[in-house]
PDB file of C-alpha atoms in Angstrom:
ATOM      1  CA  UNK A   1       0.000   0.000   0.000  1.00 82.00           C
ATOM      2  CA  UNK A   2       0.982   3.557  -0.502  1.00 88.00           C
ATOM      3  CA  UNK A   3      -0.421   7.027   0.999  1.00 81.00           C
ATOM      4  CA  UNK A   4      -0.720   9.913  -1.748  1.00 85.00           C
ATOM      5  CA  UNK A   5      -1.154  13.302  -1.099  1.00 82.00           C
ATOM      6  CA  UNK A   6      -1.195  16.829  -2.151  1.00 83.00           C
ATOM      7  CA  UNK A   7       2.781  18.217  -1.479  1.00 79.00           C
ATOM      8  CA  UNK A   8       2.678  21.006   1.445  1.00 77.00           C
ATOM      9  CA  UNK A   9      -0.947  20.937   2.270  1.00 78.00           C
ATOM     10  CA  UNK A  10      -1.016  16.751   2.914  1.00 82.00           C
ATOM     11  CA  UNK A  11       1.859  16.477   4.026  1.00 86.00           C
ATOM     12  CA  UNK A  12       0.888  17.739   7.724  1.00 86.00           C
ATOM     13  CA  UNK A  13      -1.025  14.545   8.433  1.00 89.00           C
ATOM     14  CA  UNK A  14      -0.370  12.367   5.883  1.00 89.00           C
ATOM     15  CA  UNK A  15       3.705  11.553   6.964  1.00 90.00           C
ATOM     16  CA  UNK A  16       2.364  10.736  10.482  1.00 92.00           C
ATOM     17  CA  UNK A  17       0.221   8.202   9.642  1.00 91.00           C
ATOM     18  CA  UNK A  18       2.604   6.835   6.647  1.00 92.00           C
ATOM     19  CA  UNK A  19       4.963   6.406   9.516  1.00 94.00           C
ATOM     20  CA  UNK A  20       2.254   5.120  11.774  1.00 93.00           C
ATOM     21  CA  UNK A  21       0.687   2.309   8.995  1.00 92.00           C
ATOM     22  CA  UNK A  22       4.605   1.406   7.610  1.00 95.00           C
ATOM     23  CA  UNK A  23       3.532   2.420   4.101  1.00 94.00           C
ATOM     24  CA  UNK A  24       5.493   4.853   1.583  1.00 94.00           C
ATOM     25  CA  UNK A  25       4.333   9.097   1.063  1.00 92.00           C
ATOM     26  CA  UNK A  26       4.013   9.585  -2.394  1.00 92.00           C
ATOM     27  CA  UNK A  27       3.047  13.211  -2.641  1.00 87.00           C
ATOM     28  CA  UNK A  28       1.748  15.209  -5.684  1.00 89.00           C
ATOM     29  CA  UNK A  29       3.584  18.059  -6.891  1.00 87.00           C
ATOM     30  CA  UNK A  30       2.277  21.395  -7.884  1.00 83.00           C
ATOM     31  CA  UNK A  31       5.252  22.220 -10.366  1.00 78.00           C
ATOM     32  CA  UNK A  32       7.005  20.043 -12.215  1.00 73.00           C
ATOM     33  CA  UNK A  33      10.388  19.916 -11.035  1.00 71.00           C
ATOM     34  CA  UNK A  34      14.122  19.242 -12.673  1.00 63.00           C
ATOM     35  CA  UNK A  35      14.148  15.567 -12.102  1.00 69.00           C
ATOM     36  CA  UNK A  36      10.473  14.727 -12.877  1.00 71.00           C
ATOM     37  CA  UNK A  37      10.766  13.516 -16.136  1.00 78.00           C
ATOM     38  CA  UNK A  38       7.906  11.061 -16.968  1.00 90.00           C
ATOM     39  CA  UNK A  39       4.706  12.136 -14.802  1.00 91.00           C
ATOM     40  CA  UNK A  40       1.114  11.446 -14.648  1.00 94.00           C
ATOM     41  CA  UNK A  41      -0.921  14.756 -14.839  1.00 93.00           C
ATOM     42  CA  UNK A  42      -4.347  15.882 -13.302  1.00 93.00           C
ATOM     43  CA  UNK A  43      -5.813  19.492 -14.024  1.00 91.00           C
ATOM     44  CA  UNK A  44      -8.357  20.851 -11.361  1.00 90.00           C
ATOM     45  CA  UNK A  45      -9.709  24.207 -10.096  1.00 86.00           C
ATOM     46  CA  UNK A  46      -8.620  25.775  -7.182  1.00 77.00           C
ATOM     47  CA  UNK A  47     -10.703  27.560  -4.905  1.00 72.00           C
ATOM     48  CA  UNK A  48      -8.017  28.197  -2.634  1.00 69.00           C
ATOM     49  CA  UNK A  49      -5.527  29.737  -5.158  1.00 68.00           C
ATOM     50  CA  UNK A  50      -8.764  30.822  -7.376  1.00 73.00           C
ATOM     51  CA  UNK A  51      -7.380  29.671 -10.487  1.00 81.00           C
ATOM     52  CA  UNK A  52      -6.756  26.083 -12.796  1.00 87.00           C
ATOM     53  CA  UNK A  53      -3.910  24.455 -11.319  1.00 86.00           C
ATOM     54  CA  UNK A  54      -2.380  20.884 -12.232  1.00 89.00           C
ATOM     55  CA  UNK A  55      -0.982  18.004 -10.041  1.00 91.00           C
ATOM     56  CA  UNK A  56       1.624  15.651 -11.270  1.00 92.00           C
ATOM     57  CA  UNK A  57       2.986  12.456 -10.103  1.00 93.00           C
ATOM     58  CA  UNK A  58       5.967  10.544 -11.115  1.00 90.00           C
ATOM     59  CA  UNK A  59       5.693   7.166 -13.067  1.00 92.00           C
ATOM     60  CA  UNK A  60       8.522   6.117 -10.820  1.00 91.00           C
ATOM     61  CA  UNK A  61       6.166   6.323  -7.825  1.00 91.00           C
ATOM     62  CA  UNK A  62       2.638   4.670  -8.524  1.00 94.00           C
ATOM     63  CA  UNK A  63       2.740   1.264 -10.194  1.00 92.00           C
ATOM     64  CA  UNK A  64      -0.410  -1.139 -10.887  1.00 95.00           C
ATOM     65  CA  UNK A  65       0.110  -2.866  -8.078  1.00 95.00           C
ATOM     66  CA  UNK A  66       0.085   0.122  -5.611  1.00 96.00           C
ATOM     67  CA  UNK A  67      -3.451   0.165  -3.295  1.00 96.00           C
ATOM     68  CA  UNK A  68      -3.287   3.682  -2.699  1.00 96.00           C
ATOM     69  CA  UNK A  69      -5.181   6.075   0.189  1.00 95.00           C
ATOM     70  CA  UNK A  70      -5.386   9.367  -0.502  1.00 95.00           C
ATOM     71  CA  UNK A  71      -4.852  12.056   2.641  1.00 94.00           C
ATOM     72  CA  UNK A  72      -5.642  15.546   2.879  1.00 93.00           C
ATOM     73  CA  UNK A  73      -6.086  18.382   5.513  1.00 92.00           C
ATOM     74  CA  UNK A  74      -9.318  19.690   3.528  1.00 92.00           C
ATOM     75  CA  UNK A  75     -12.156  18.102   1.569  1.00 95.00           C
ATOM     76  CA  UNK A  76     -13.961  21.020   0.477  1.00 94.00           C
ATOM     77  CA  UNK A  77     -14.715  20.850  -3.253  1.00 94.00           C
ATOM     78  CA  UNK A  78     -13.183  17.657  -3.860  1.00 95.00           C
ATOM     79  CA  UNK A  79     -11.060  19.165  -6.341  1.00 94.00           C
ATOM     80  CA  UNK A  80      -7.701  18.052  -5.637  1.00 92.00           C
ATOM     81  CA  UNK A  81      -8.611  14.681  -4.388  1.00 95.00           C
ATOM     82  CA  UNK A  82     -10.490  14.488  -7.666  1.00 96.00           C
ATOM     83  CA  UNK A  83      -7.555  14.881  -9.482  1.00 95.00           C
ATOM     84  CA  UNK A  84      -5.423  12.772  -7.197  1.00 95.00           C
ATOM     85  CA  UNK A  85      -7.989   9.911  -7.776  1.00 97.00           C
ATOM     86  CA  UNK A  86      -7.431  10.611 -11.645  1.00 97.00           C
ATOM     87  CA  UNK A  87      -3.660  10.068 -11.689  1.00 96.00           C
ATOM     88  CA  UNK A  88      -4.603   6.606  -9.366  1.00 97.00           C
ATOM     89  CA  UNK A  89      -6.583   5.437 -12.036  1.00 96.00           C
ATOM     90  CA  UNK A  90      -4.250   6.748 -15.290  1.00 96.00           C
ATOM     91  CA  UNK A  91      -1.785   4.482 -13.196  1.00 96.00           C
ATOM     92  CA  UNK A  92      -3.474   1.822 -13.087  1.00 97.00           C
ATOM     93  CA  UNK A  93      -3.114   1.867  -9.458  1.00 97.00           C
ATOM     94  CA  UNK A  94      -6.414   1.000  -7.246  1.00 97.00           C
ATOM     95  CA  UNK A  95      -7.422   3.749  -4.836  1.00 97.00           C
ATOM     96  CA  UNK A  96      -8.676   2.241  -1.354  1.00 97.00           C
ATOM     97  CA  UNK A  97     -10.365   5.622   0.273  1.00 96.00           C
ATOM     98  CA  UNK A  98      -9.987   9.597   1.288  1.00 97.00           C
ATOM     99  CA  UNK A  99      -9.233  10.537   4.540  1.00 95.00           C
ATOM    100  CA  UNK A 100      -9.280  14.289   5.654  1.00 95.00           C
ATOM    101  CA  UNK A 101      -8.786  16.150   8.653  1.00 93.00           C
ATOM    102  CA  UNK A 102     -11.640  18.781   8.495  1.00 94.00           C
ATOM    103  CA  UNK A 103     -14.473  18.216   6.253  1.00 96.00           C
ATOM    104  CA  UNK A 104     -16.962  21.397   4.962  1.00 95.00           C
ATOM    105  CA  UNK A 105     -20.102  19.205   4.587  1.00 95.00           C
ATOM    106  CA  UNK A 106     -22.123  22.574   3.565  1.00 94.00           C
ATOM    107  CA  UNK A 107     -19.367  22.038   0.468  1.00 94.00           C
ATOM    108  CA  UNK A 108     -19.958  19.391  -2.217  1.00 93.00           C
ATOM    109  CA  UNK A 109     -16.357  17.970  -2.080  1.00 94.00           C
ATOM    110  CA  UNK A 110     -17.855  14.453  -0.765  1.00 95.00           C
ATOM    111  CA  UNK A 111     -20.713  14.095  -3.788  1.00 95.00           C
ATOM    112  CA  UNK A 112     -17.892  14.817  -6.329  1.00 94.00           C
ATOM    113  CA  UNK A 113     -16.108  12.106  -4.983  1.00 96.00           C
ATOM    114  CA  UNK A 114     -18.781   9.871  -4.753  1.00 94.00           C
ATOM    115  CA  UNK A 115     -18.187   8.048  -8.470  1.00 93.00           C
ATOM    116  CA  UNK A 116     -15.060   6.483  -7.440  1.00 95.00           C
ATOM    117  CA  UNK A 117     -16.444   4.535  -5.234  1.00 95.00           C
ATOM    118  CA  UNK A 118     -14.154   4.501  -2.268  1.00 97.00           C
ATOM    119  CA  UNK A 119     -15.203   5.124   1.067  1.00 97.00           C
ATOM    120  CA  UNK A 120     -14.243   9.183   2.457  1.00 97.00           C
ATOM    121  CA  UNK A 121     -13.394   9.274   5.897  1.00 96.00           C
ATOM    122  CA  UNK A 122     -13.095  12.900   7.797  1.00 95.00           C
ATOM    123  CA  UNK A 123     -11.794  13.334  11.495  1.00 92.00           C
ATOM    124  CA  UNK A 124     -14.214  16.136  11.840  1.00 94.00           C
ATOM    125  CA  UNK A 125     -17.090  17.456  10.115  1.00 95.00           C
ATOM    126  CA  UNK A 126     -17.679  21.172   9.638  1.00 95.00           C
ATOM    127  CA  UNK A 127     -21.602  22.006   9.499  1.00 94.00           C
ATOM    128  CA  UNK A 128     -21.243  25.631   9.005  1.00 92.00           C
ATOM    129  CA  UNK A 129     -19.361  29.047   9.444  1.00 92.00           C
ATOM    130  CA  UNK A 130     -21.371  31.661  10.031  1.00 92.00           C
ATOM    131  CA  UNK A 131     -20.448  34.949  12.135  1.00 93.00           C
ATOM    132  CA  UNK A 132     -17.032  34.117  13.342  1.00 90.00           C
ATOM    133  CA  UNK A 133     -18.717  30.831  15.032  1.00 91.00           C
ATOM    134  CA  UNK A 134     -17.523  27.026  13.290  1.00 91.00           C
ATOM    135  CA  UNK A 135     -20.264  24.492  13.926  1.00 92.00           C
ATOM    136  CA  UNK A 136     -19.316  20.919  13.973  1.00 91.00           C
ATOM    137  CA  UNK A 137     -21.327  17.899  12.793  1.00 91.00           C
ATOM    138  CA  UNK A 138     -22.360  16.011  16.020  1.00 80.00           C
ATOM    139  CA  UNK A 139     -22.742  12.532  14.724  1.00 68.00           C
ATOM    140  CA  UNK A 140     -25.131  11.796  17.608  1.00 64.00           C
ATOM    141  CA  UNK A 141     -28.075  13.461  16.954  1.00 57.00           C
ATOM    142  CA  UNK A 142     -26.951  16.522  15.253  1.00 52.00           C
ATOM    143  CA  UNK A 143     -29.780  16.367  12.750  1.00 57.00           C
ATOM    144  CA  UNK A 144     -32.461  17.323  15.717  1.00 57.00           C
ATOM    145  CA  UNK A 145     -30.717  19.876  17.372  1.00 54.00           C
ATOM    146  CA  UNK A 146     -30.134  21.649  13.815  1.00 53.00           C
ATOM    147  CA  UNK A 147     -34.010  21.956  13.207  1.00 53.00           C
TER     148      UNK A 147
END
């Protein structure tokens, strides 16, 4: 197995827990680089930058053998995990799940995810921001008290 991730922004949690399981980082990259030769590509939009951006992946570091997770700090739009899930898939590579930190849930990042098929896992849910004040997603319950 394998952990990928967004460079800089993943990288927070993701090393931890590739530590943690005893499986290799394999991060995404923004720019290409000097040495990255022969990568996989994903475009996607970001609302965080506000402009088209692209992720890229060396061939040397995905195979078709690889079960990959894919770790971020954010699932907001689903953008970038969208486009991580892409380059799985161009390599042949099968992707196992998305784990996240903080989830927006008021944000469609988990229904644009939802045609790959792999379970999305967040360590918190984020309801709402409204007024300075961040309301979480209680999973007990939560519903009742929002009415």
């Amino acid at each position: 197995g394998r952990m990928c991730q967004v460079a800089t922004t993943g990288l927070v949690i993701a090393l931890p827990m590739a530590k943690y399981l005893q499986v290799p980082a394999v991060y995404a990259r923004k720019e290409r680089n000097v040495v990255m030769a022969d990568t996989y590509q994903a475009a996607y939009s970001s609302k965080t930058v506000g402009k088209n951006r692209e992720l890229l992946v060396s061939k040397n570091h995905i195979d078709e053998e690889d079960r990959i997770l894919v770790v971020d700090d954010f699932l907001s739009s689903g953008a970038s995990q969208e486009a991580l899930l892409r380059i799985i898939s161009d390599a042949d590579a099968t992707a196992v799940g998305v784990g996240v930190l903080l989830e927006k849930v008021y944000d469609s990042g988990r229904q644009s995810l939802s045609g790959y098929n792999v379970p999305i896992h967040s360590l918190c849910r984020v309801a709402s921001v409204k007024e300075g004040v961040i309301q979480l997603v209680e999973e007990d319950g939560y519903e009742f008290m929002s009415k």
